[in-house]
Amino acid sequence: MALSPKLAKRLKKFTQEIRQKTESYMGYPVSKDFEYEALLPLLQYPLNNLGDPFIDSTWKVDSREFEREVIEFFAELLRAPKNNWWGYVTNGGTEGNLYGLYLARELYPKGICYFSQDTHYSVSKNLHLLNMRHIMIRSQDNGEIDYEDLRETIRLHRDLPAIIFANSGTTMTEAKDDISKIRLILDEFSIANRYIHSDAALCGAINPFLEPRPHYDFADGADSISISGHKFIGSPIPCGIVLARKEKVDRIARSIAYIGCLDTTITGSRNGFTPLVMWYAINKWGKEGLALRAKHSVETAEYTEQQLKSIGIEAWRNHNSITVVFPEISDDLKEKYQLATANGITHLICMPNIQKHHIDAFVADLEKEQKEKDV
Ligand SMILES: *Cc1c(COP(=O)(O)O)cnc(C)c1O
């Protein structure tokens, strides 16, 4: 049996539309310069990595061997403590954040979660799902957490465990909360019962190559880190990586063993294809390749900021970020380039596929509009 000619035609048309839509966007942190053709034959099999990637299962149609290598690669990149890490390939940054918060709540059921105003919209939902007590902290103008507000708030609740949800690359301005500064605050109030989760959805795969290196990983004091796979690395299917200190995971693995199950991940069935995508990407590029991609993106962002300023637009960006922020632009151009806008600001994200000529075309469009307005 095959699809009817009519439906086959519809699918073909849809494919062309998607190709065009993919070409034009510049406002979302999603790489499009990937090719995974070598993996296509694997789409014929019901790959499923259900369960813990590090524990053998009777089900054998899986890619857990590759998943483990991916996790190991990121454990090293994120400076996880030797032989004291665990993780898995998730369905995206949101699941990794949910996992980190879940772990924190299991360890500190009475803890309060602190997160900044600029935190990703999915986090409130996660906190609601987990029924966790939480307090929103003010953000500074650049999108980074306001350490003074955090300090004052923690001071008032110093008798309770502190669960910090830190951002390394906020959604709108790519601001990075400094975990080492946050730790000083926790030290100041002698809060021993603490947990720090690092949401590095976009920047987790960029930060290791920046100088100075942002404070966001295990060596800086994070207990768990979540990264999106389809953002900086690139994937046709959303995915991500979550890593946590193994000693902490083991504590909740026991509590799950109590109900007769060693199911350590959030979902039951898990994607067996995306770990291969991640594996392919990291092996194709290696650390050197990823470093070059990061360098290219930062340079393009610098160029974008300069070009926008040169036509009188008040563009700015956080240090070493690949996101350029500027006052809200016209609906026409927002639509044309799929540029996300919130609270009066628009951003353009220089993912690795973005070249100077893309920026030139966008700046020329903006300039043309400005001139038309002036007439
Ligand atoms: C994209 C993003 C998320 C959500 O990640 P998904 O992979 O889309 O689930 C969470 N936090 C930040 C800062 C993000 O940029």
mmCIF file of C-alpha atoms and ligand atoms in Angstrom:
data_model
loop_
_atom_site.group_PDB
_atom_site.id
_atom_site.type_symbol
_atom_site.label_atom_id
_atom_site.label_comp_id
_atom_site.label_asym_id
_atom_site.label_seq_id
_atom_site.Cartn_x
_atom_site.Cartn_y
_atom_site.Cartn_z
ATOM 1 C CA MET A 1 0.000 0.000 0.000
ATOM 2 C CA ALA A 2 1.200 3.471 -0.788
ATOM 3 C CA LEU A 3 -0.043 6.969 -0.094
ATOM 4 C CA SER A 4 -2.636 8.266 -2.613
ATOM 5 C CA PRO A 5 -1.161 10.609 -5.270
ATOM 6 C CA LYS A 6 -3.071 13.469 -3.703
ATOM 7 C CA LEU A 7 -1.600 12.923 -0.263
ATOM 8 C CA ALA A 8 1.864 12.255 -1.688
ATOM 9 C CA LYS A 9 1.646 15.615 -3.422
ATOM 10 C CA ARG A 10 0.603 17.299 -0.198
ATOM 11 C CA LEU A 11 3.577 15.837 1.612
ATOM 12 C CA LYS A 12 5.904 17.020 -1.128
ATOM 13 C CA LYS A 13 4.479 20.524 -0.947
ATOM 14 C CA PHE A 14 4.822 20.519 2.825
ATOM 15 C CA THR A 15 8.475 19.478 2.513
ATOM 16 C CA GLN A 16 9.168 22.418 0.217
ATOM 17 C CA GLU A 17 7.447 24.831 2.585
ATOM 18 C CA ILE A 18 9.440 23.559 5.532
ATOM 19 C CA ARG A 19 12.643 23.988 3.568
ATOM 20 C CA GLN A 20 11.790 27.640 2.908
ATOM 21 C CA LYS A 21 10.743 28.311 6.477
ATOM 22 C CA THR A 22 13.972 26.763 7.729
ATOM 23 C CA GLU A 23 16.041 28.967 5.461
ATOM 24 C CA SER A 24 14.645 32.231 6.766
ATOM 25 C CA TYR A 25 14.665 32.087 10.558
ATOM 26 C CA MET A 26 17.251 33.925 12.652
ATOM 27 C CA GLY A 27 15.430 34.476 15.928
ATOM 28 C CA TYR A 28 15.507 31.023 17.510
ATOM 29 C CA PRO A 29 18.536 29.210 18.923
ATOM 30 C CA VAL A 30 18.209 26.224 16.648
ATOM 31 C CA SER A 31 21.061 25.114 14.370
ATOM 32 C CA LYS A 32 20.185 24.057 10.859
ATOM 33 C CA ASP A 33 23.610 23.262 9.434
ATOM 34 C CA PHE A 34 23.523 19.536 10.057
ATOM 35 C CA GLU A 35 23.427 16.403 7.969
ATOM 36 C CA TYR A 36 22.756 12.976 9.381
ATOM 37 C CA GLU A 37 22.294 10.966 6.220
ATOM 38 C CA ALA A 38 24.496 8.164 7.525
ATOM 39 C CA LEU A 39 21.840 7.544 10.167
ATOM 40 C CA LEU A 40 18.895 7.220 7.765
ATOM 41 C CA PRO A 41 19.006 3.374 7.531
ATOM 42 C CA LEU A 42 18.411 3.294 11.290
ATOM 43 C CA LEU A 43 14.965 4.822 10.828
ATOM 44 C CA GLN A 44 13.784 1.351 9.820
ATOM 45 C CA TYR A 45 14.082 -0.022 13.344
ATOM 46 C CA PRO A 46 12.075 0.487 16.531
ATOM 47 C CA LEU A 47 15.015 1.840 18.514
ATOM 48 C CA ASN A 48 14.083 2.463 22.119
ATOM 49 C CA ASN A 49 16.469 3.202 24.977
ATOM 50 C CA LEU A 50 13.980 2.571 27.743
ATOM 51 C CA GLY A 51 15.356 2.622 31.229
ATOM 52 C CA ASP A 52 18.713 3.625 32.607
ATOM 53 C CA PRO A 53 21.392 3.955 29.894
ATOM 54 C CA PHE A 54 23.989 2.401 32.199
ATOM 55 C CA ILE A 55 22.050 -0.726 33.167
ATOM 56 C CA ASP A 56 21.599 -3.614 30.735
ATOM 57 C CA SER A 57 18.119 -4.563 29.721
ATOM 58 C CA THR A 58 16.498 -7.609 28.157
ATOM 59 C CA TRP A 59 15.344 -5.303 25.373
ATOM 60 C CA LYS A 60 18.214 -5.128 22.875
ATOM 61 C CA VAL A 61 17.006 -2.838 20.074
ATOM 62 C CA ASP A 62 18.644 0.177 21.617
ATOM 63 C CA SER A 63 21.522 2.618 21.099
ATOM 64 C CA ARG A 64 22.520 2.858 24.753
ATOM 65 C CA GLU A 65 26.123 2.072 23.951
ATOM 66 C CA PHE A 66 26.199 5.316 21.909
ATOM 67 C CA GLU A 67 24.169 7.183 24.497
ATOM 68 C CA ARG A 68 26.773 6.357 27.155
ATOM 69 C CA GLU A 69 29.538 7.747 24.937
ATOM 70 C CA VAL A 70 27.573 10.968 24.437
ATOM 71 C CA ILE A 71 27.082 11.367 28.179
ATOM 72 C CA GLU A 72 30.762 10.664 28.790
ATOM 73 C CA PHE A 73 31.770 13.313 26.250
ATOM 74 C CA PHE A 74 29.622 15.931 27.961
ATOM 75 C CA ALA A 75 30.717 14.834 31.437
ATOM 76 C CA GLU A 76 34.248 15.729 30.437
ATOM 77 C CA LEU A 77 33.222 18.943 28.680
ATOM 78 C CA LEU A 78 31.251 20.053 31.750
ATOM 79 C CA ARG A 79 34.069 19.031 34.115
ATOM 80 C CA ALA A 80 32.045 16.454 36.044
ATOM 81 C CA PRO A 81 33.846 14.858 39.001
ATOM 82 C CA LYS A 82 35.716 11.671 37.999
ATOM 83 C CA ASN A 83 33.569 8.515 38.252
ATOM 84 C CA ASN A 84 30.890 10.537 39.967
ATOM 85 C CA TRP A 85 28.464 11.465 37.191
ATOM 86 C CA TRP A 86 25.381 10.046 35.617
ATOM 87 C CA GLY A 87 23.053 11.220 32.884
ATOM 88 C CA TYR A 88 21.017 10.421 29.822
ATOM 89 C CA VAL A 89 19.848 11.819 26.503
ATOM 90 C CA THR A 90 16.542 13.595 27.084
ATOM 91 C CA ASN A 91 13.774 14.896 24.856
ATOM 92 C CA GLY A 92 15.113 18.420 25.302
ATOM 93 C CA GLY A 93 16.255 21.046 27.752
ATOM 94 C CA THR A 94 12.894 21.124 29.507
ATOM 95 C CA GLU A 95 13.084 17.453 30.477
ATOM 96 C CA GLY A 96 16.649 17.945 31.736
ATOM 97 C CA ASN A 97 15.472 20.866 33.867
ATOM 98 C CA LEU A 98 12.561 18.809 35.161
ATOM 99 C CA TYR A 99 14.969 16.007 36.038
ATOM 100 C CA GLY A 100 17.330 18.378 37.899
ATOM 101 C CA LEU A 101 14.461 19.872 39.888
ATOM 102 C CA TYR A 102 13.024 16.435 40.608
ATOM 103 C CA LEU A 103 16.373 15.294 41.977
ATOM 104 C CA ALA A 104 16.617 18.446 44.091
ATOM 105 C CA ARG A 105 13.146 17.972 45.489
ATOM 106 C CA GLU A 106 13.758 14.325 46.359
ATOM 107 C CA LEU A 107 16.905 15.354 48.229
ATOM 108 C CA TYR A 108 15.352 18.416 49.875
ATOM 109 C CA PRO A 109 11.553 18.074 50.003
ATOM 110 C CA LYS A 110 11.310 21.174 52.198
ATOM 111 C CA GLY A 111 13.654 23.287 50.087
ATOM 112 C CA ILE A 112 12.793 26.520 48.325
ATOM 113 C CA CYS A 113 13.663 26.908 44.669
ATOM 114 C CA TYR A 114 15.076 30.320 43.697
ATOM 115 C CA PHE A 115 15.100 31.355 40.059
ATOM 116 C CA SER A 116 15.310 34.656 38.217
ATOM 117 C CA GLN A 117 12.593 36.538 36.411
ATOM 118 C CA ASP A 118 14.313 35.807 33.092
ATOM 119 C CA THR A 119 14.153 32.040 33.535
ATOM 120 C CA HIS A 120 12.637 30.008 30.684
ATOM 121 C CA TYR A 121 8.826 29.875 30.691
ATOM 122 C CA SER A 122 8.783 26.070 31.130
ATOM 123 C CA VAL A 123 10.329 26.249 34.594
ATOM 124 C CA SER A 124 7.194 27.581 36.342
ATOM 125 C CA LYS A 125 5.310 24.650 34.886
ATOM 126 C CA ASN A 126 7.980 22.218 36.094
ATOM 127 C CA LEU A 127 7.834 23.692 39.601
ATOM 128 C CA HIS A 128 4.074 23.411 39.524
ATOM 129 C CA LEU A 129 4.244 19.770 38.403
ATOM 130 C CA LEU A 130 6.651 19.005 41.218
ATOM 131 C CA ASN A 131 4.664 21.061 43.690
ATOM 132 C CA MET A 132 7.851 22.788 44.851
ATOM 133 C CA ARG A 133 7.954 25.895 46.941
ATOM 134 C CA HIS A 134 9.637 28.632 44.895
ATOM 135 C CA ILE A 135 10.522 32.308 44.899
ATOM 136 C CA MET A 136 11.195 34.418 41.845
ATOM 137 C CA ILE A 137 14.227 36.688 42.098
ATOM 138 C CA ARG A 138 14.609 39.980 40.246
ATOM 139 C CA SER A 139 16.795 40.123 37.159
ATOM 140 C CA GLN A 140 19.297 42.810 36.308
ATOM 141 C CA ASP A 141 18.762 44.792 33.108
ATOM 142 C CA ASN A 142 21.007 42.433 31.142
ATOM 143 C CA GLY A 143 18.905 39.423 32.195
ATOM 144 C CA GLU A 144 21.311 38.060 34.826
ATOM 145 C CA ILE A 145 19.969 37.233 38.278
ATOM 146 C CA ASP A 146 20.102 40.125 40.754
ATOM 147 C CA TYR A 147 22.562 38.770 43.339
ATOM 148 C CA GLU A 148 21.561 41.350 45.926
ATOM 149 C CA ASP A 149 17.890 40.359 45.711
ATOM 150 C CA LEU A 150 18.898 36.701 45.865
ATOM 151 C CA ARG A 151 21.044 37.403 48.925
ATOM 152 C CA GLU A 152 18.265 39.240 50.755
ATOM 153 C CA THR A 153 15.713 36.545 49.931
ATOM 154 C CA ILE A 154 17.951 33.683 50.995
ATOM 155 C CA ARG A 155 18.801 35.541 54.197
ATOM 156 C CA LEU A 156 15.108 35.547 55.121
ATOM 157 C CA HIS A 157 14.851 31.792 54.549
ATOM 158 C CA ARG A 158 18.224 30.664 55.804
ATOM 159 C CA ASP A 159 16.645 27.918 57.914
ATOM 160 C CA LEU A 160 15.491 26.054 54.787
ATOM 161 C CA PRO A 161 17.422 24.155 52.105
ATOM 162 C CA ALA A 162 18.151 26.272 49.036
ATOM 163 C CA ILE A 163 17.565 24.939 45.547
ATOM 164 C CA ILE A 164 19.064 27.260 42.950
ATOM 165 C CA PHE A 165 17.844 27.166 39.393
ATOM 166 C CA ALA A 166 20.610 29.063 37.558
ATOM 167 C CA ASN A 167 20.604 30.101 33.913
ATOM 168 C CA SER A 168 23.557 29.980 31.617
ATOM 169 C CA GLY A 169 22.054 31.746 28.662
ATOM 170 C CA THR A 170 18.597 33.199 29.338
ATOM 171 C CA THR A 171 16.027 32.913 26.590
ATOM 172 C CA MET A 172 15.830 36.558 25.560
ATOM 173 C CA THR A 173 19.262 38.066 26.261
ATOM 174 C CA GLU A 174 21.540 35.032 26.785
ATOM 175 C CA ALA A 175 22.523 36.275 30.228
ATOM 176 C CA LYS A 176 24.553 33.945 32.436
ATOM 177 C CA ASP A 177 24.055 33.652 36.190
ATOM 178 C CA ASP A 178 27.418 33.195 37.908
ATOM 179 C CA ILE A 179 27.314 30.057 40.042
ATOM 180 C CA SER A 180 30.465 31.000 41.931
ATOM 181 C CA LYS A 181 28.831 34.245 43.098
ATOM 182 C CA ILE A 182 25.721 32.318 44.102
ATOM 183 C CA ARG A 183 27.815 29.874 46.121
ATOM 184 C CA LEU A 184 29.376 32.744 48.043
ATOM 185 C CA ILE A 185 25.892 33.840 49.088
ATOM 186 C CA LEU A 186 25.022 30.315 50.254
ATOM 187 C CA ASP A 187 28.335 30.171 52.134
ATOM 188 C CA GLU A 188 27.667 33.526 53.766
ATOM 189 C CA PHE A 189 24.511 32.152 55.404
ATOM 190 C CA SER A 190 26.083 28.730 56.066
ATOM 191 C CA ILE A 191 23.450 26.926 54.047
ATOM 192 C CA ALA A 192 24.757 23.375 53.885
ATOM 193 C CA ASN A 193 21.587 21.880 52.429
ATOM 194 C CA ARG A 194 21.839 23.239 48.935
ATOM 195 C CA TYR A 195 21.396 22.154 45.381
ATOM 196 C CA ILE A 196 22.367 24.031 42.219
ATOM 197 C CA HIS A 197 20.881 23.174 38.855
ATOM 198 C CA SER A 198 22.336 24.801 35.776
ATOM 199 C CA ASP A 199 20.041 25.423 32.816
ATOM 200 C CA ALA A 200 22.517 25.634 29.961
ATOM 201 C CA ALA A 201 20.065 24.819 27.174
ATOM 202 C CA LEU A 202 21.824 26.899 24.546
ATOM 203 C CA CYS A 203 25.203 27.724 26.080
ATOM 204 C CA GLY A 204 26.160 24.362 27.568
ATOM 205 C CA ALA A 205 27.876 23.487 24.312
ATOM 206 C CA ILE A 206 29.379 26.975 23.799
ATOM 207 C CA ASN A 207 30.667 27.979 27.252
ATOM 208 C CA PRO A 208 33.542 25.449 27.423
ATOM 209 C CA PHE A 209 35.156 27.244 24.502
ATOM 210 C CA LEU A 210 34.799 30.809 25.770
ATOM 211 C CA GLU A 211 37.488 32.856 27.403
ATOM 212 C CA PRO A 212 36.893 33.672 30.247
ATOM 213 C CA ARG A 213 34.920 30.510 30.809
ATOM 214 C CA PRO A 214 31.517 31.286 32.364
ATOM 215 C CA HIS A 215 30.893 29.811 35.835
ATOM 216 C CA TYR A 216 28.168 27.284 35.205
ATOM 217 C CA ASP A 217 29.483 23.704 35.307
ATOM 218 C CA PHE A 218 30.302 20.942 37.820
ATOM 219 C CA ALA A 219 33.734 22.313 38.684
ATOM 220 C CA ASP A 220 31.997 25.627 39.466
ATOM 221 C CA GLY A 221 29.598 23.852 41.822
ATOM 222 C CA ALA A 222 26.585 22.710 39.784
ATOM 223 C CA ASP A 223 24.869 19.501 40.904
ATOM 224 C CA SER A 224 23.074 18.951 37.613
ATOM 225 C CA ILE A 225 23.187 20.510 34.156
ATOM 226 C CA SER A 226 20.725 20.418 31.286
ATOM 227 C CA ILE A 227 21.570 21.147 27.632
ATOM 228 C CA SER A 228 19.364 21.073 24.533
ATOM 229 C CA GLY A 229 20.743 18.938 21.712
ATOM 230 C CA HIS A 230 18.778 20.593 18.929
ATOM 231 C CA LYS A 231 20.036 24.072 19.778
ATOM 232 C CA PHE A 232 23.772 24.627 19.377
ATOM 233 C CA ILE A 233 24.611 21.111 18.196
ATOM 234 C CA GLY A 234 21.640 20.603 15.907
ATOM 235 C CA SER A 235 19.189 17.754 15.438
ATOM 236 C CA PRO A 236 16.156 17.040 13.233
ATOM 237 C CA ILE A 237 14.383 15.819 16.374
ATOM 238 C CA PRO A 238 14.362 17.769 19.659
ATOM 239 C CA CYS A 239 16.661 16.214 22.238
ATOM 240 C CA GLY A 240 19.022 17.133 25.057
ATOM 241 C CA ILE A 241 21.512 15.950 27.608
ATOM 242 C CA VAL A 242 21.160 15.947 31.364
ATOM 243 C CA LEU A 243 23.999 15.198 33.751
ATOM 244 C CA ALA A 244 24.047 15.025 37.534
ATOM 245 C CA ARG A 245 26.448 14.097 40.307
ATOM 246 C CA LYS A 246 26.127 10.338 40.674
ATOM 247 C CA GLU A 247 26.196 10.339 44.466
ATOM 248 C CA LYS A 248 23.008 12.449 44.399
ATOM 249 C CA VAL A 249 21.310 10.289 41.768
ATOM 250 C CA ASP A 250 22.112 7.130 43.754
ATOM 251 C CA ARG A 251 20.236 8.517 46.720
ATOM 252 C CA ILE A 252 17.021 8.757 44.747
ATOM 253 C CA ALA A 253 17.683 5.538 42.804
ATOM 254 C CA ARG A 254 17.385 3.803 46.158
ATOM 255 C CA SER A 255 14.076 5.395 46.916
ATOM 256 C CA ILE A 256 12.820 4.194 43.542
ATOM 257 C CA ALA A 257 14.223 0.706 44.154
ATOM 258 C CA TYR A 258 11.859 0.674 47.131
ATOM 259 C CA ILE A 259 8.894 0.548 44.769
ATOM 260 C CA GLY A 260 10.601 -2.277 42.911
ATOM 261 C CA CYS A 261 11.920 -0.362 39.950
ATOM 262 C CA LEU A 262 15.275 0.920 38.767
ATOM 263 C CA ASP A 263 13.727 3.367 36.401
ATOM 264 C CA THR A 264 15.951 6.421 36.792
ATOM 265 C CA THR A 265 14.776 8.564 33.869
ATOM 266 C CA ILE A 266 11.622 10.677 33.573
ATOM 267 C CA THR A 267 9.935 8.858 30.709
ATOM 268 C CA GLY A 268 9.570 5.118 30.190
ATOM 269 C CA SER A 269 10.252 4.575 26.510
ATOM 270 C CA ARG A 270 13.049 6.823 25.367
ATOM 271 C CA ASN A 271 14.245 7.973 21.976
ATOM 272 C CA GLY A 272 16.908 5.643 20.617
ATOM 273 C CA PHE A 273 17.554 7.707 17.500
ATOM 274 C CA THR A 274 18.581 11.053 19.004
ATOM 275 C CA PRO A 275 21.512 9.603 21.006
ATOM 276 C CA LEU A 276 22.897 8.497 17.624
ATOM 277 C CA VAL A 277 22.384 12.015 16.283
ATOM 278 C CA MET A 278 24.342 13.476 19.200
ATOM 279 C CA TRP A 279 27.008 10.798 18.899
ATOM 280 C CA TYR A 280 27.403 11.476 15.195
ATOM 281 C CA ALA A 281 27.666 15.243 15.722
ATOM 282 C CA ILE A 282 30.232 15.161 18.516
ATOM 283 C CA ASN A 283 32.392 12.648 16.679
ATOM 284 C CA LYS A 284 32.164 14.496 13.394
ATOM 285 C CA TRP A 285 33.097 17.841 14.908
ATOM 286 C CA GLY A 286 35.082 16.839 17.947
ATOM 287 C CA LYS A 287 35.963 19.467 20.535
ATOM 288 C CA GLU A 288 37.979 21.420 17.981
ATOM 289 C CA GLY A 289 35.043 21.593 15.585
ATOM 290 C CA LEU A 290 32.652 22.682 18.315
ATOM 291 C CA ALA A 291 35.133 25.340 19.410
ATOM 292 C CA LEU A 292 35.295 26.683 15.849
ATOM 293 C CA ARG A 293 31.505 26.772 15.624
ATOM 294 C CA ALA A 294 31.353 28.733 18.878
ATOM 295 C CA LYS A 295 34.035 31.151 17.700
ATOM 296 C CA HIS A 296 32.258 31.722 14.405
ATOM 297 C CA SER A 297 28.952 32.438 16.172
ATOM 298 C CA VAL A 298 30.477 34.900 18.633
ATOM 299 C CA GLU A 299 32.241 36.730 15.795
ATOM 300 C CA THR A 300 29.064 36.912 13.734
ATOM 301 C CA ALA A 301 27.197 38.315 16.742
ATOM 302 C CA GLU A 302 29.882 40.959 17.194
ATOM 303 C CA TYR A 303 29.521 41.862 13.520
ATOM 304 C CA THR A 304 25.717 42.003 13.806
ATOM 305 C CA GLU A 305 25.878 44.326 16.802
ATOM 306 C CA GLN A 306 28.248 46.656 14.938
ATOM 307 C CA GLN A 307 26.204 46.664 11.739
ATOM 308 C CA LEU A 308 22.993 47.445 13.602
ATOM 309 C CA LYS A 309 24.660 50.244 15.542
ATOM 310 C CA SER A 310 26.003 51.651 12.284
ATOM 311 C CA ILE A 311 22.439 52.321 11.100
ATOM 312 C CA GLY A 312 21.472 53.885 14.408
ATOM 313 C CA ILE A 313 19.847 50.908 16.123
ATOM 314 C CA GLU A 314 20.558 50.545 19.819
ATOM 315 C CA ALA A 315 21.764 46.966 19.650
ATOM 316 C CA TRP A 316 23.628 45.314 22.506
ATOM 317 C CA ARG A 317 24.608 41.875 23.725
ATOM 318 C CA ASN A 318 25.986 40.197 26.801
ATOM 319 C CA HIS A 319 29.724 39.535 26.847
ATOM 320 C CA ASN A 320 30.666 36.728 24.412
ATOM 321 C CA SER A 321 27.039 35.973 23.667
ATOM 322 C CA ILE A 322 25.717 34.951 20.251
ATOM 323 C CA THR A 323 22.382 36.715 20.859
ATOM 324 C CA VAL A 324 22.029 40.321 19.706
ATOM 325 C CA VAL A 325 19.280 42.327 21.381
ATOM 326 C CA PHE A 326 17.596 45.487 20.042
ATOM 327 C CA PRO A 327 14.336 47.454 20.410
ATOM 328 C CA GLU A 328 11.279 45.750 18.920
ATOM 329 C CA ILE A 329 11.163 45.932 15.114
ATOM 330 C CA SER A 330 8.258 45.949 12.627
ATOM 331 C CA ASP A 331 5.880 43.004 12.389
ATOM 332 C CA ASP A 332 6.834 42.543 8.734
ATOM 333 C CA LEU A 333 10.479 41.955 9.525
ATOM 334 C CA LYS A 334 9.712 39.908 12.621
ATOM 335 C CA GLU A 335 7.664 37.631 10.391
ATOM 336 C CA LYS A 336 10.150 37.543 7.551
ATOM 337 C CA TYR A 337 13.078 36.485 9.756
ATOM 338 C CA GLN A 338 11.072 34.718 12.504
ATOM 339 C CA LEU A 339 12.521 36.966 15.180
ATOM 340 C CA ALA A 340 11.251 36.352 18.708
ATOM 341 C CA THR A 341 10.080 39.435 20.585
ATOM 342 C CA ALA A 342 9.102 39.923 24.240
ATOM 343 C CA ASN A 343 8.717 42.960 26.512
ATOM 344 C CA GLY A 344 9.604 45.388 23.750
ATOM 345 C CA ILE A 345 12.832 43.729 22.727
ATOM 346 C CA THR A 346 13.640 41.607 19.690
ATOM 347 C CA HIS A 347 16.625 39.323 19.425
ATOM 348 C CA LEU A 348 18.614 37.733 16.652
ATOM 349 C CA ILE A 349 20.636 34.631 17.433
ATOM 350 C CA CYS A 350 23.789 33.983 15.457
ATOM 351 C CA MET A 351 23.671 30.218 15.250
ATOM 352 C CA PRO A 352 26.636 28.616 13.442
ATOM 353 C CA ASN A 353 24.865 28.570 10.073
ATOM 354 C CA ILE A 354 24.412 32.369 10.081
ATOM 355 C CA GLN A 355 26.924 34.129 7.841
ATOM 356 C CA LYS A 356 27.699 37.793 7.340
ATOM 357 C CA HIS A 357 25.634 37.923 4.142
ATOM 358 C CA HIS A 358 22.515 36.877 6.082
ATOM 359 C CA ILE A 359 23.139 39.733 8.498
ATOM 360 C CA ASP A 360 23.790 42.167 5.650
ATOM 361 C CA ALA A 361 20.449 41.271 4.050
ATOM 362 C CA PHE A 362 18.621 41.783 7.336
ATOM 363 C CA VAL A 363 20.343 45.085 8.070
ATOM 364 C CA ALA A 364 19.581 46.285 4.530
ATOM 365 C CA ASP A 365 15.893 45.459 5.046
ATOM 366 C CA LEU A 366 15.876 47.386 8.312
ATOM 367 C CA GLU A 367 17.586 50.357 6.738
ATOM 368 C CA LYS A 368 15.125 50.364 3.845
ATOM 369 C CA GLU A 369 12.238 50.431 6.292
ATOM 370 C CA GLN A 370 13.829 53.276 8.243
ATOM 371 C CA LYS A 371 14.165 55.319 5.052
ATOM 372 C CA GLU A 372 10.574 54.654 4.039
ATOM 373 C CA LYS A 373 9.449 55.845 7.463
ATOM 374 C CA ASP A 374 11.480 59.022 7.118
ATOM 375 C CA VAL A 375 9.844 59.938 3.787
HETATM 376 C C1 LIG B 1 15.331 26.439 25.043
HETATM 377 C C2 LIG B 1 15.477 26.630 26.480
HETATM 378 C C3 LIG B 1 14.866 25.756 27.382
HETATM 379 C C4 LIG B 1 13.976 24.649 26.944
HETATM 380 O O1 LIG B 1 14.674 23.693 26.207
HETATM 381 P P1 LIG B 1 13.930 22.753 25.166
HETATM 382 O O2 LIG B 1 15.068 21.986 24.586
HETATM 383 O O3 LIG B 1 13.229 23.638 24.198
HETATM 384 O O4 LIG B 1 12.989 21.885 25.936
HETATM 385 C C5 LIG B 1 15.080 25.960 28.723
HETATM 386 N N1 LIG B 1 15.851 26.970 29.157
HETATM 387 C C6 LIG B 1 16.451 27.831 28.313
HETATM 388 C C7 LIG B 1 17.298 28.932 28.869
HETATM 389 C C8 LIG B 1 16.277 27.692 26.949
HETATM 390 O O5 LIG B 1 16.880 28.553 26.113
#
